[in-house]
mmCIF file of C-alpha atoms in Angstrom:
data_model
loop_
_atom_site.group_PDB
_atom_site.id
_atom_site.type_symbol
_atom_site.label_atom_id
_atom_site.label_comp_id
_atom_site.label_asym_id
_atom_site.label_seq_id
_atom_site.Cartn_x
_atom_site.Cartn_y
_atom_site.Cartn_z
ATOM 1 C CA ASP A 469 -14.493 -5.824 -13.277
ATOM 2 C CA ALA A 470 -15.083 -6.011 -9.738
ATOM 3 C CA GLY A 471 -11.826 -4.627 -7.697
ATOM 4 C CA VAL A 472 -10.445 -6.308 -4.534
ATOM 5 C CA THR A 473 -13.182 -6.148 -1.536
ATOM 6 C CA GLN A 474 -12.968 -6.472 2.263
ATOM 7 C CA SER A 475 -15.431 -7.528 4.656
ATOM 8 C CA PRO A 476 -16.291 -5.142 7.081
ATOM 9 C CA THR A 477 -15.880 -2.037 6.538
ATOM 10 C CA HIS A 478 -15.845 -1.297 9.923
ATOM 11 C CA LEU A 479 -15.512 -3.443 13.347
ATOM 12 C CA ILE A 480 -15.152 -2.555 16.910
ATOM 13 C CA LYS A 481 -13.538 -4.417 19.430
ATOM 14 C CA THR A 482 -12.454 -4.709 23.013
ATOM 15 C CA ARG A 483 -9.024 -5.959 24.203
ATOM 16 C CA GLY A 484 -8.399 -9.354 24.590
ATOM 17 C CA GLN A 485 -10.622 -10.418 22.031
ATOM 18 C CA HIS A 486 -9.928 -11.913 18.267
ATOM 19 C CA VAL A 487 -10.555 -10.985 15.422
ATOM 20 C CA THR A 488 -11.411 -12.225 10.925
ATOM 21 C CA LEU A 489 -11.112 -10.051 8.694
ATOM 22 C CA ARG A 490 -11.688 -11.204 4.782
ATOM 23 C CA CYS A 491 -10.674 -10.175 1.310
ATOM 24 C CA SER A 492 -11.918 -11.592 -1.777
ATOM 25 C CA PRO A 493 -8.973 -10.631 -4.221
ATOM 26 C CA ILE A 494 -9.300 -9.766 -8.305
ATOM 27 C CA SER A 495 -10.464 -11.940 -10.253
ATOM 28 C CA GLY A 496 -7.409 -13.673 -11.699
ATOM 29 C CA HIS A 497 -5.284 -12.342 -9.040
ATOM 30 C CA LYS A 498 -3.570 -15.164 -7.327
ATOM 31 C CA SER A 499 -1.908 -13.839 -4.882
ATOM 32 C CA VAL A 500 -3.381 -11.858 -1.650
ATOM 33 C CA SER A 501 -0.788 -9.394 0.845
ATOM 34 C CA TRP A 502 -2.088 -8.064 3.787
ATOM 35 C CA TYR A 503 -0.691 -4.596 5.465
ATOM 36 C CA GLN A 504 -1.310 -2.241 8.167
ATOM 37 C CA GLN A 505 -1.511 1.287 8.586
ATOM 38 C CA VAL A 506 -1.519 3.099 11.728
ATOM 39 C CA LEU A 507 -3.422 6.797 11.482
ATOM 40 C CA GLY A 508 -1.108 8.562 10.216
ATOM 41 C CA GLN A 509 1.424 6.565 8.769
ATOM 42 C CA GLY A 510 2.649 4.039 5.992
ATOM 43 C CA PRO A 511 0.877 0.871 5.626
ATOM 44 C CA GLN A 512 3.604 -2.136 6.567
ATOM 45 C CA PHE A 513 3.387 -4.986 5.219
ATOM 46 C CA ILE A 514 2.139 -8.096 7.349
ATOM 47 C CA PHE A 515 1.624 -11.414 4.723
ATOM 48 C CA GLN A 516 1.492 -12.773 0.999
ATOM 49 C CA TYR A 517 -0.207 -15.328 0.659
ATOM 50 C CA TYR A 518 0.352 -17.137 -2.840
ATOM 51 C CA GLU A 519 -1.622 -20.900 -3.755
ATOM 52 C CA LYS A 520 -2.397 -20.344 -0.465
ATOM 53 C CA GLU A 521 0.562 -20.807 0.375
ATOM 54 C CA GLU A 522 3.062 -18.545 2.866
ATOM 55 C CA ARG A 523 5.223 -16.772 0.906
ATOM 56 C CA GLY A 524 5.876 -13.602 3.569
ATOM 57 C CA ARG A 525 5.621 -12.824 6.707
ATOM 58 C CA GLY A 526 6.492 -9.321 7.963
ATOM 59 C CA ASN A 527 7.836 -8.662 11.608
ATOM 60 C CA PHE A 528 4.106 -8.869 14.041
ATOM 61 C CA PRO A 529 3.793 -10.972 16.359
ATOM 62 C CA ASP A 530 2.796 -14.471 16.646
ATOM 63 C CA ARG A 531 -0.899 -13.147 17.593
ATOM 64 C CA PHE A 532 -1.194 -11.996 13.704
ATOM 65 C CA SER A 533 -2.504 -15.519 11.281
ATOM 66 C CA ALA A 534 -3.523 -15.814 8.131
ATOM 67 C CA ARG A 535 -4.789 -18.613 5.526
ATOM 68 C CA GLN A 536 -5.629 -18.525 1.692
ATOM 69 C CA PHE A 537 -8.595 -20.482 0.465
ATOM 70 C CA PRO A 538 -9.002 -22.655 -3.271
ATOM 71 C CA ASN A 539 -10.724 -19.164 -4.678
ATOM 72 C CA TYR A 540 -7.587 -17.354 -3.537
ATOM 73 C CA SER A 541 -9.453 -14.665 -0.472
ATOM 74 C CA SER A 542 -8.220 -14.332 2.492
ATOM 75 C CA GLU A 543 -8.431 -14.479 5.888
ATOM 76 C CA LEU A 544 -6.444 -11.873 8.578
ATOM 77 C CA ASN A 545 -6.865 -13.470 12.206
ATOM 78 C CA VAL A 546 -5.960 -11.556 15.235
ATOM 79 C CA ASN A 547 -5.572 -12.496 18.625
ATOM 80 C CA ALA A 548 -5.867 -11.472 21.929
ATOM 81 C CA LEU A 549 -6.372 -7.635 20.914
ATOM 82 C CA LEU A 550 -4.021 -4.875 22.153
ATOM 83 C CA LEU A 551 -5.208 -0.802 21.592
ATOM 84 C CA GLY A 552 -1.859 -0.632 19.165
ATOM 85 C CA ASP A 553 -3.880 -3.076 16.337
ATOM 86 C CA SER A 554 -5.821 0.074 16.225
ATOM 87 C CA ALA A 555 -5.824 0.187 12.345
ATOM 88 C CA LEU A 556 -6.558 0.189 8.754
ATOM 89 C CA TYR A 557 -6.264 -3.074 8.408
ATOM 90 C CA LEU A 558 -5.149 -3.513 4.229
ATOM 91 C CA CYS A 559 -5.488 -6.503 0.948
ATOM 92 C CA ALA A 560 -3.869 -6.361 -2.320
ATOM 93 C CA SER A 561 -4.175 -9.021 -4.248
ATOM 94 C CA SER A 562 -1.862 -9.049 -7.412
ATOM 95 C CA LEU A 563 -1.621 -11.453 -10.198
ATOM 96 C CA GLY A 564 1.904 -13.415 -8.231
ATOM 97 C CA LEU A 565 3.908 -14.281 -11.168
ATOM 98 C CA ALA A 566 7.412 -15.052 -10.662
ATOM 99 C CA GLY A 567 9.712 -13.083 -11.902
ATOM 100 C CA GLU A 568 7.324 -10.244 -13.037
ATOM 101 C CA ILE A 569 6.626 -7.114 -11.440
ATOM 102 C CA ASP A 570 3.280 -8.318 -9.211
ATOM 103 C CA THR A 571 1.458 -4.766 -9.253
ATOM 104 C CA GLN A 572 -0.673 -5.048 -6.117
ATOM 105 C CA TYR A 573 -4.017 -3.186 -6.458
ATOM 106 C CA PHE A 574 -5.475 -2.123 -2.787
ATOM 107 C CA GLY A 575 -9.239 -2.692 -1.494
ATOM 108 C CA PRO A 576 -10.698 -0.218 1.056
ATOM 109 C CA GLY A 577 -9.628 -1.801 4.066
ATOM 110 C CA THR A 578 -11.287 -2.781 6.833
ATOM 111 C CA ARG A 579 -11.308 -0.459 9.988
ATOM 112 C CA LEU A 580 -10.538 -1.768 13.596
ATOM 113 C CA THR A 581 -11.133 0.406 16.363
ATOM 114 C CA VAL A 582 -9.333 -2.009 19.712
ATOM 115 C CA LEU A 583 -11.229 0.114 22.737
ATOM 116 C CA ALA B 387 16.904 -3.707 4.307
ATOM 117 C CA GLN B 388 15.240 -1.059 1.562
ATOM 118 C CA SER B 389 13.476 2.419 3.464
ATOM 119 C CA VAL B 390 11.900 5.196 1.429
ATOM 120 C CA THR B 391 11.502 8.830 3.535
ATOM 121 C CA GLN B 392 9.579 10.594 1.575
ATOM 122 C CA LEU B 393 10.436 14.936 2.819
ATOM 123 C CA GLY B 394 7.732 17.078 4.472
ATOM 124 C CA SER B 395 4.313 15.488 6.048
ATOM 125 C CA HIS B 396 2.760 17.949 4.389
ATOM 126 C CA VAL B 397 2.413 19.851 1.779
ATOM 127 C CA SER B 398 0.110 22.971 0.202
ATOM 128 C CA VAL B 399 -0.290 24.327 -2.826
ATOM 129 C CA SER B 400 -2.116 26.882 -4.747
ATOM 130 C CA GLU B 401 -4.998 25.048 -7.414
ATOM 131 C CA GLY B 402 -2.900 25.688 -10.986
ATOM 132 C CA ALA B 403 0.369 25.037 -9.584
ATOM 133 C CA LEU B 404 3.110 23.068 -9.357
ATOM 134 C CA VAL B 405 2.720 19.794 -7.319
ATOM 135 C CA LEU B 406 6.080 18.632 -6.132
ATOM 136 C CA LEU B 407 6.038 15.303 -3.898
ATOM 137 C CA ARG B 408 9.784 13.964 -2.665
ATOM 138 C CA CYS B 409 10.592 10.301 -2.431
ATOM 139 C CA ASN B 410 14.120 8.692 -1.938
ATOM 140 C CA TYR B 411 14.857 5.319 -1.243
ATOM 141 C CA SER B 412 17.253 3.244 -0.263
ATOM 142 C CA SER B 413 18.598 -0.320 -1.765
ATOM 143 C CA SER B 414 21.497 -2.544 -2.319
ATOM 144 C CA VAL B 415 20.040 -3.148 -6.419
ATOM 145 C CA PRO B 416 17.803 -0.920 -8.421
ATOM 146 C CA PRO B 417 14.652 -1.371 -7.062
ATOM 147 C CA TYR B 418 10.458 -1.270 -8.470
ATOM 148 C CA LEU B 419 9.301 1.987 -7.574
ATOM 149 C CA PHE B 420 5.742 3.524 -6.858
ATOM 150 C CA TRP B 421 3.155 6.350 -5.885
ATOM 151 C CA TYR B 422 -0.269 5.256 -4.581
ATOM 152 C CA VAL B 423 -2.850 8.108 -3.775
ATOM 153 C CA GLN B 424 -5.415 7.660 -0.704
ATOM 154 C CA TYR B 425 -8.355 9.107 -0.700
ATOM 155 C CA PRO B 426 -9.454 10.072 2.775
ATOM 156 C CA ASN B 427 -11.656 7.109 4.644
ATOM 157 C CA GLN B 428 -10.271 4.968 0.950
ATOM 158 C CA GLY B 429 -7.451 2.743 0.093
ATOM 159 C CA LEU B 430 -4.286 3.008 -1.550
ATOM 160 C CA GLN B 431 -5.058 3.174 -6.030
ATOM 161 C CA LEU B 432 -1.684 3.600 -7.858
ATOM 162 C CA LEU B 433 -0.971 6.584 -9.962
ATOM 163 C CA LEU B 434 2.211 5.011 -11.592
ATOM 164 C CA LYS B 435 5.146 2.342 -11.319
ATOM 165 C CA TYR B 436 8.827 2.362 -12.681
ATOM 166 C CA THR B 437 10.000 -0.918 -13.906
ATOM 167 C CA SER B 438 13.274 0.135 -15.128
ATOM 168 C CA ALA B 439 12.083 0.218 -19.036
ATOM 169 C CA ALA B 440 12.095 4.133 -18.851
ATOM 170 C CA THR B 441 13.235 6.377 -16.351
ATOM 171 C CA LEU B 442 10.278 9.021 -16.766
ATOM 172 C CA VAL B 443 7.204 6.962 -15.543
ATOM 173 C CA LYS B 444 4.079 8.779 -16.692
ATOM 174 C CA GLY B 445 -0.114 7.857 -14.325
ATOM 175 C CA ILE B 446 -3.062 8.860 -14.514
ATOM 176 C CA ASN B 447 -4.136 12.044 -14.003
ATOM 177 C CA ASP B 448 -1.138 13.994 -15.238
ATOM 178 C CA PHE B 449 0.550 12.764 -12.426
ATOM 179 C CA GLU B 450 4.777 11.349 -13.974
ATOM 180 C CA ALA B 451 8.122 10.444 -11.475
ATOM 181 C CA GLU B 452 11.727 10.951 -12.875
ATOM 182 C CA PHE B 453 13.569 7.571 -11.836
ATOM 183 C CA LYS B 454 17.175 8.862 -10.678
ATOM 184 C CA LYS B 455 19.905 6.412 -9.488
ATOM 185 C CA SER B 456 22.437 8.646 -9.461
ATOM 186 C CA GLU B 457 20.655 10.806 -6.589
ATOM 187 C CA THR B 458 18.189 7.293 -5.351
ATOM 188 C CA SER B 459 14.964 9.408 -5.967
ATOM 189 C CA PHE B 460 11.713 8.562 -7.355
ATOM 190 C CA HIS B 461 10.033 12.666 -7.016
ATOM 191 C CA LEU B 462 6.655 12.405 -8.084
ATOM 192 C CA THR B 463 4.802 15.692 -10.023
ATOM 193 C CA LYS B 464 1.968 17.147 -11.947
ATOM 194 C CA PRO B 465 1.958 20.442 -13.573
ATOM 195 C CA SER B 466 -1.163 21.642 -12.684
ATOM 196 C CA ALA B 467 -2.774 20.952 -9.318
ATOM 197 C CA HIS B 468 -6.646 20.458 -9.338
ATOM 198 C CA MET B 469 -8.484 20.518 -6.436
ATOM 199 C CA SER B 470 -9.415 16.493 -6.372
ATOM 200 C CA ASP B 471 -5.731 16.283 -6.239
ATOM 201 C CA ALA B 472 -6.353 16.791 -1.853
ATOM 202 C CA ALA B 473 -5.398 13.475 -1.163
ATOM 203 C CA GLU B 474 -2.927 11.309 0.785
ATOM 204 C CA TYR B 475 0.485 9.819 -1.434
ATOM 205 C CA PHE B 476 2.465 7.199 -0.554
ATOM 206 C CA CYS B 477 5.796 6.228 -2.642
ATOM 207 C CA ALA B 478 6.820 2.781 -2.256
ATOM 208 C CA VAL B 479 10.013 0.267 -3.043
ATOM 209 C CA LYS B 480 9.556 -3.591 -4.170
ATOM 210 C CA GLN B 481 12.221 -5.566 -4.479
ATOM 211 C CA ALA B 482 12.389 -8.182 -7.749
ATOM 212 C CA ALA B 483 12.182 -11.300 -5.271
ATOM 213 C CA GLY B 484 8.816 -11.574 -3.037
ATOM 214 C CA ASN B 485 6.010 -9.084 -2.768
ATOM 215 C CA LYS B 486 6.430 -6.532 0.351
ATOM 216 C CA LEU B 487 5.915 -3.045 -0.228
ATOM 217 C CA THR B 488 7.839 -0.914 1.346
ATOM 218 C CA PHE B 489 6.211 2.572 1.949
ATOM 219 C CA GLY B 490 7.108 5.869 3.163
ATOM 220 C CA GLY B 491 5.540 7.760 5.586
ATOM 221 C CA GLY B 492 3.243 9.690 2.898
ATOM 222 C CA THR B 493 2.909 13.508 2.154
ATOM 223 C CA ARG B 494 -0.246 14.834 2.606
ATOM 224 C CA VAL B 495 -1.669 17.139 -0.402
ATOM 225 C CA LEU B 496 -3.113 20.150 0.159
ATOM 226 C CA VAL B 497 -5.115 22.573 -2.659
ATOM 227 C CA LYS B 498 -6.812 26.020 -2.177
ATOM 228 C CA PRO B 499 -8.842 27.223 -4.443
#
């Protein structure tokens, strides 16, 4: 079975631009979460989506937004890019079952560089 | 708020030696605990998880971790290091409600021949 896929793998943008990152979850998984991993640090939670609705949001500014589509794939959008947005953006998918331990499986990430 | 502390940002071990990576968490209720591994330029791969079924958890590639509630710890061990174990390891905690994983800062493992 295919794992979590993300596109693009690398991206270079300049300050002030916007970016869209894409994620396809494991087949059968209905929940997608996004994380930002700055170089040398652990991943930080940005969003969780389940059945196209936002279920959780981390401490990130409103420049960050996301959505989930009927096929459970997801997009992360970042507007007005800052140098500090340079990071590896990780997508994780899970079953999203209520009341169950919901293990997250991660994709390879998108490396965003803001110049 | 929950947090995770990984003692030692870098660990160097000889091939064949014991690997010990330390993780302590703070949480008001017993959480779910995870160890992930990240190889260079890759995403995170799940090594093992604690879900309250057993305090000693076995994972892939001969890794195991022991949950100690009294010490709020979930240390990761492997009896014999292999060159392929060179990577960064992350401990993470999650509460029963919600899907947010809170990660530690990571420990980079170097394996010397």
